[in-house]
Amino acid sequence: MTTARAMQVQKRRQGRRGDALFALLLVLPGFLWFSIFNIYPAVYAFWISFHKWAILGESEWVGLQNYLRIFSDPIILIALRNTAVYALATIIGQIAIGFVLAVLVNQKLPFMKFFRLVYYFPVISSWVVVSLIFIFLFNSEGLVNFILVDFLHIMAEPKAWLTDPATALVAICILGIWKGAGWVMVIYHAAMQGISSSVTEAAEVDGASPWQVSWFIVFPMLKPTTLFITIMLTIGAFQSFIQFYIMTGGGPNNQTEVFLSYMFTQAFKYLDFGYGSAIAFSLAVLVVSISLIQQRFFKEGA
């Protein structure tokens, strides 16, 4: 009896080892792919950030010099300011518009699926394509100037929006909000499906208007969703590059640089890979710190 039980235990152990080995074989290709194309380049870039890197010849170890250089670089301050303004404007704009759109498409009205598709379409559009379209819209002979000058008569003469640092940032922020609001709408709309209709119906019976139900009942119940959206949008905003690079190229005089466009310029225009890598890792530390602060802020407010 004891022998039979011992054999059963041994069989179970062998079965568990077989399952573990099979699971390991399934995970291994993905792990190798991730290690080769993600972990290794990141570790190697971190190593480069401590060097005055030479493409040909021997690189010079400079320790923390590239990181210390960041604190004395005036363009980094401009990039930080522009990144912060872009992040603040687009996060608030996308959450506000995305939530309103989610409330609208959550109504039991005809053609709501069609409108969901229309609002989501900018999200799947190419950043390169929409950036080129916005260059056309905001150039001195573009549609925006036509509407403001010739149609509404708000402005006396056309403005070169993308050559002025202040208005160029406005145009890029509008692009960011327009392109990302549909993604926020989808996330909020999915979260709204988990709210019982009895909650909103009870508020309506008590005399709350649809706006009051959405703002004072539904929005507070979506706090975890708002946290997730805020963190994801923050990471996305600090990684913004294509729209800035295409629409202004960081100009004029570096006044519309953001972190990634400046990092790209340092690494691939001036071939200063050590300093470019240091900027990239400083940005990563900044984004992680902001995300942790956001998590703490939302937890304390819960």
Coordinates of C-alpha atoms in Angstrom, one line a residue:
M1 CA 0.0 0.0 0.0
T2 CA 2.8 2.3 1.0
T3 CA 4.7 1.4 -2.2
A4 CA 1.7 2.2 -4.4
R5 CA 1.2 5.5 -2.7
A6 CA 4.9 6.4 -3.1
M7 CA 4.6 5.5 -6.8
Q8 CA 1.6 7.8 -7.2
V9 CA 3.5 10.7 -5.5
Q10 CA 6.4 10.1 -7.8
K11 CA 4.1 10.1 -10.9
R12 CA 2.6 13.4 -9.8
R13 CA 6.0 15.0 -9.3
Q14 CA 7.1 13.8 -12.8
G15 CA 3.9 15.2 -14.2
R16 CA 4.5 18.6 -12.6
R17 CA 8.1 18.6 -13.9
G18 CA 6.9 17.8 -17.4
D19 CA 4.3 20.6 -17.2
A20 CA 6.9 23.0 -15.9
L21 CA 9.3 22.0 -18.7
F22 CA 6.6 22.4 -21.3
A23 CA 5.7 25.9 -20.0
L24 CA 9.4 26.8 -20.0
L25 CA 9.7 25.8 -23.7
L26 CA 6.6 27.9 -24.6
V27 CA 8.0 31.0 -22.8
L28 CA 11.6 30.6 -23.9
P29 CA 11.3 32.0 -27.5
G30 CA 9.5 35.1 -26.3
F31 CA 12.0 35.6 -23.5
L32 CA 14.9 35.3 -25.9
W33 CA 13.3 37.7 -28.3
F34 CA 12.6 40.2 -25.5
S35 CA 16.2 39.8 -24.2
I36 CA 17.9 40.3 -27.5
F37 CA 15.8 43.2 -28.8
N38 CA 14.8 45.0 -25.6
I39 CA 16.9 44.1 -22.6
Y40 CA 20.3 43.9 -24.3
P41 CA 19.9 47.3 -26.2
A42 CA 18.8 49.0 -23.0
V43 CA 21.7 47.6 -21.0
Y44 CA 24.1 48.5 -23.8
A45 CA 22.7 52.1 -24.1
F46 CA 23.1 52.5 -20.3
W47 CA 26.8 51.4 -20.7
I48 CA 27.2 53.9 -23.6
S49 CA 25.8 56.7 -21.4
F50 CA 29.0 56.6 -19.3
H51 CA 31.3 57.0 -22.3
K52 CA 32.3 59.6 -24.8
W53 CA 31.3 57.1 -27.4
A54 CA 33.2 56.7 -30.7
I55 CA 31.7 54.9 -33.6
L56 CA 35.1 54.1 -34.9
G57 CA 38.0 53.6 -32.5
E58 CA 38.2 53.4 -28.7
S59 CA 35.5 55.1 -26.6
E60 CA 36.5 57.1 -23.5
W61 CA 35.1 56.3 -20.1
V62 CA 33.7 59.6 -18.6
G63 CA 31.7 58.4 -15.6
L64 CA 28.8 60.6 -14.7
Q65 CA 30.0 63.5 -16.9
N66 CA 27.1 63.0 -19.4
Y67 CA 24.5 63.0 -16.7
L68 CA 26.0 66.1 -15.0
R69 CA 26.1 67.9 -18.4
I70 CA 22.3 67.6 -18.4
F71 CA 22.0 70.0 -15.5
S72 CA 24.0 72.7 -17.2
D73 CA 22.4 72.4 -20.7
P74 CA 19.9 75.3 -21.2
I75 CA 18.1 73.4 -24.0
I76 CA 17.3 70.6 -21.6
L77 CA 15.3 73.2 -19.6
I78 CA 13.4 74.2 -22.8
A79 CA 12.8 70.6 -23.6
L80 CA 11.5 69.9 -20.1
R81 CA 9.2 72.9 -20.2
N82 CA 7.8 72.0 -23.6
T83 CA 7.4 68.3 -22.6
A84 CA 5.6 69.3 -19.4
V85 CA 3.3 71.8 -21.2
Y86 CA 2.5 69.2 -23.9
A87 CA 1.8 66.5 -21.2
L88 CA -0.4 68.7 -19.1
A89 CA -2.4 70.1 -22.1
T90 CA -2.9 66.8 -23.8
I91 CA -3.7 64.7 -20.7
I92 CA -6.3 67.1 -19.5
G93 CA -7.7 67.6 -23.0
Q94 CA -7.8 63.9 -23.8
I95 CA -9.4 62.9 -20.5
A96 CA -12.1 65.7 -20.7
I97 CA -13.0 65.1 -24.4
G98 CA -12.6 61.3 -24.1
F99 CA -14.9 61.1 -21.1
V100 CA -17.6 63.3 -22.8
L101 CA -17.4 61.1 -25.9
A102 CA -17.7 58.0 -23.8
V103 CA -20.8 59.3 -22.2
L104 CA -22.3 60.2 -25.6
V105 CA -21.6 56.8 -27.3
N106 CA -22.8 55.0 -24.1
Q107 CA -26.3 56.3 -24.8
K108 CA -28.9 53.9 -26.4
L109 CA -29.3 55.9 -29.6
P110 CA -29.0 54.9 -33.3
F111 CA -25.6 54.9 -35.1
M112 CA -23.6 54.8 -31.8
K113 CA -21.3 52.1 -33.2
F114 CA -20.6 54.2 -36.3
F115 CA -19.7 57.2 -34.1
R116 CA -17.4 55.0 -31.9
L117 CA -15.6 54.1 -35.1
V118 CA -15.4 57.7 -36.3
Y119 CA -14.0 59.0 -32.9
Y120 CA -11.5 56.1 -32.7
F121 CA -10.2 56.5 -36.3
P122 CA -7.5 59.1 -35.4
V123 CA -6.0 56.7 -32.9
I124 CA -5.1 54.2 -35.6
S125 CA -3.9 56.8 -38.1
S126 CA -0.2 57.2 -38.7
W127 CA 1.6 59.9 -36.6
V128 CA 3.5 60.8 -39.8
V129 CA 0.4 61.2 -41.9
V130 CA -1.6 63.2 -39.4
S131 CA 1.5 65.4 -38.6
L132 CA 1.8 66.2 -42.3
I133 CA -1.9 67.0 -42.5
F134 CA -1.6 69.4 -39.5
I135 CA 1.3 71.1 -41.2
F136 CA -1.0 71.8 -44.1
L137 CA -3.8 73.0 -41.8
F138 CA -1.6 75.4 -39.8
N139 CA 0.7 76.8 -42.5
S140 CA 0.2 80.5 -43.6
E141 CA -2.1 79.5 -46.4
G142 CA -3.8 76.6 -44.6
L143 CA -7.4 75.9 -43.5
V144 CA -7.0 77.4 -40.0
N145 CA -5.9 80.8 -41.3
F146 CA -8.7 80.7 -43.9
I147 CA -11.3 80.1 -41.2
L148 CA -9.9 82.7 -38.8
V149 CA -9.1 85.4 -41.3
D150 CA -11.4 85.1 -44.3
F151 CA -14.4 83.4 -42.7
L152 CA -14.7 84.4 -39.1
H153 CA -12.6 87.6 -39.4
I154 CA -11.1 87.1 -36.0
M155 CA -7.6 87.8 -37.2
A156 CA -6.5 90.6 -39.6
E157 CA -3.9 88.6 -41.5
P158 CA -2.6 85.0 -41.8
K159 CA -0.2 83.7 -39.2
A160 CA 2.7 81.3 -39.6
W161 CA 1.7 79.1 -36.7
L162 CA 4.5 76.6 -36.9
T163 CA 7.4 79.2 -37.0
D164 CA 6.3 80.8 -33.7
P165 CA 7.3 78.7 -30.7
A166 CA 4.2 79.5 -28.7
T167 CA 1.7 78.9 -31.4
A168 CA 3.6 75.9 -32.8
L169 CA 3.2 74.2 -29.4
V170 CA -0.5 75.0 -29.4
A171 CA -0.9 73.4 -32.8
I172 CA 1.0 70.2 -31.7
C173 CA -1.1 70.0 -28.5
I174 CA -4.3 70.2 -30.6
L175 CA -2.9 67.3 -32.7
G176 CA -2.1 65.3 -29.6
I177 CA -5.6 65.8 -28.1
W178 CA -7.4 65.0 -31.4
K179 CA -5.4 61.9 -31.9
G180 CA -5.6 60.5 -28.4
A181 CA -9.2 61.3 -27.3
G182 CA -10.6 58.3 -29.1
W183 CA -8.4 55.9 -27.1
V184 CA -9.6 57.5 -23.8
M185 CA -13.2 57.2 -25.0
V186 CA -12.8 53.5 -25.6
I187 CA -11.2 52.8 -22.2
Y188 CA -13.9 54.9 -20.3
H189 CA -16.7 53.3 -22.4
A190 CA -15.5 49.8 -21.5
A191 CA -15.3 50.8 -17.8
M192 CA -18.8 52.2 -17.9
Q193 CA -20.2 48.8 -18.8
G194 CA -19.2 47.6 -15.3
I195 CA -21.4 50.2 -13.6
S196 CA -24.9 48.9 -12.7
S197 CA -27.7 50.8 -14.4
S198 CA -29.6 50.8 -11.1
V199 CA -27.0 53.3 -9.7
T200 CA -27.6 55.9 -12.4
E201 CA -31.4 55.2 -12.6
A202 CA -31.6 55.8 -8.8
A203 CA -29.8 59.2 -9.2
E204 CA -32.2 60.1 -12.1
V205 CA -35.2 59.2 -9.9
D206 CA -33.8 61.6 -7.3
G207 CA -33.9 64.4 -9.9
A208 CA -30.2 64.4 -11.1
S209 CA -29.7 65.6 -14.6
P210 CA -27.8 63.5 -17.1
W211 CA -24.8 65.9 -16.7
Q212 CA -24.9 65.6 -12.9
V213 CA -25.2 61.8 -13.1
S214 CA -22.1 61.6 -15.4
W215 CA -20.0 64.1 -13.4
F216 CA -21.0 63.3 -9.8
I217 CA -21.8 59.6 -10.0
V218 CA -20.1 58.0 -13.0
F219 CA -16.8 59.9 -13.1
P220 CA -15.9 59.3 -9.4
M221 CA -16.7 55.6 -9.8
L222 CA -14.2 55.4 -12.7
K223 CA -11.3 56.6 -10.5
P224 CA -9.1 53.5 -11.1
T225 CA -9.7 53.8 -14.8
T226 CA -8.7 57.5 -14.7
L227 CA -5.5 56.5 -12.9
F228 CA -4.7 54.0 -15.6
I229 CA -5.4 56.5 -18.3
T230 CA -3.4 59.3 -16.6
I231 CA -0.3 57.1 -16.2
M232 CA -0.5 55.8 -19.8
L233 CA -1.0 59.3 -21.2
T234 CA 1.9 60.6 -19.1
I235 CA 4.2 58.0 -20.4
G236 CA 3.0 58.6 -24.0
A237 CA 3.3 62.4 -23.6
F238 CA 6.9 62.2 -22.4
Q239 CA 7.7 59.8 -25.3
S240 CA 6.3 62.3 -27.9
F241 CA 8.7 62.7 -30.8
I242 CA 7.3 62.2 -34.3
Q243 CA 4.8 65.1 -34.2
F244 CA 7.5 67.5 -32.9
Y245 CA 10.2 66.3 -35.3
I246 CA 7.9 66.5 -38.4
M247 CA 6.0 69.7 -37.6
T248 CA 8.8 71.9 -36.3
G249 CA 12.0 69.8 -36.2
G250 CA 12.7 71.4 -32.7
G251 CA 12.9 74.9 -34.2
P252 CA 13.1 77.8 -34.4
N253 CA 16.3 77.9 -32.4
N254 CA 15.5 74.8 -30.4
Q255 CA 12.4 76.5 -28.9
T256 CA 10.1 73.6 -29.6
E257 CA 12.5 70.8 -28.6
V258 CA 11.2 68.0 -26.3
F259 CA 13.2 65.3 -24.6
L260 CA 13.2 62.7 -27.3
S261 CA 13.7 65.2 -30.2
Y262 CA 16.7 66.7 -28.4
M263 CA 18.0 63.2 -27.6
F264 CA 17.6 62.2 -31.3
T265 CA 19.5 65.4 -32.4
Q266 CA 22.4 64.8 -30.0
A267 CA 22.7 61.1 -30.9
F268 CA 22.0 61.0 -34.6
K269 CA 22.8 64.5 -35.8
Y270 CA 25.9 65.3 -33.7
L271 CA 26.7 61.6 -33.1
D272 CA 27.1 62.2 -29.4
F273 CA 25.7 58.8 -28.4
G274 CA 26.9 59.0 -24.8
Y275 CA 25.0 62.2 -24.1
G276 CA 21.9 61.0 -26.0
S277 CA 21.8 57.8 -23.9
A278 CA 22.2 59.9 -20.7
I279 CA 19.2 62.0 -21.8
A280 CA 17.1 58.9 -22.6
F281 CA 17.8 57.3 -19.1
S282 CA 17.2 60.6 -17.3
L283 CA 13.8 60.7 -19.1
A284 CA 13.1 57.1 -18.0
V285 CA 13.8 58.0 -14.4
L286 CA 11.6 61.1 -14.7
V287 CA 8.6 59.1 -16.2
V288 CA 8.8 56.4 -13.5
S289 CA 9.0 59.0 -10.7
I290 CA 6.0 60.9 -12.1
S291 CA 4.0 57.6 -12.4
L292 CA 4.8 56.6 -8.8
I293 CA 3.7 60.1 -7.6
Q294 CA 0.5 59.8 -9.6
Q295 CA -0.2 56.3 -8.1
R296 CA 0.4 57.7 -4.6
F297 CA -1.8 60.7 -5.2
F298 CA -4.7 58.6 -6.4
K299 CA -4.4 56.1 -3.6
E300 CA -4.5 58.9 -1.0
G301 CA -7.5 60.4 -2.7
A302 CA -9.4 57.1 -2.8

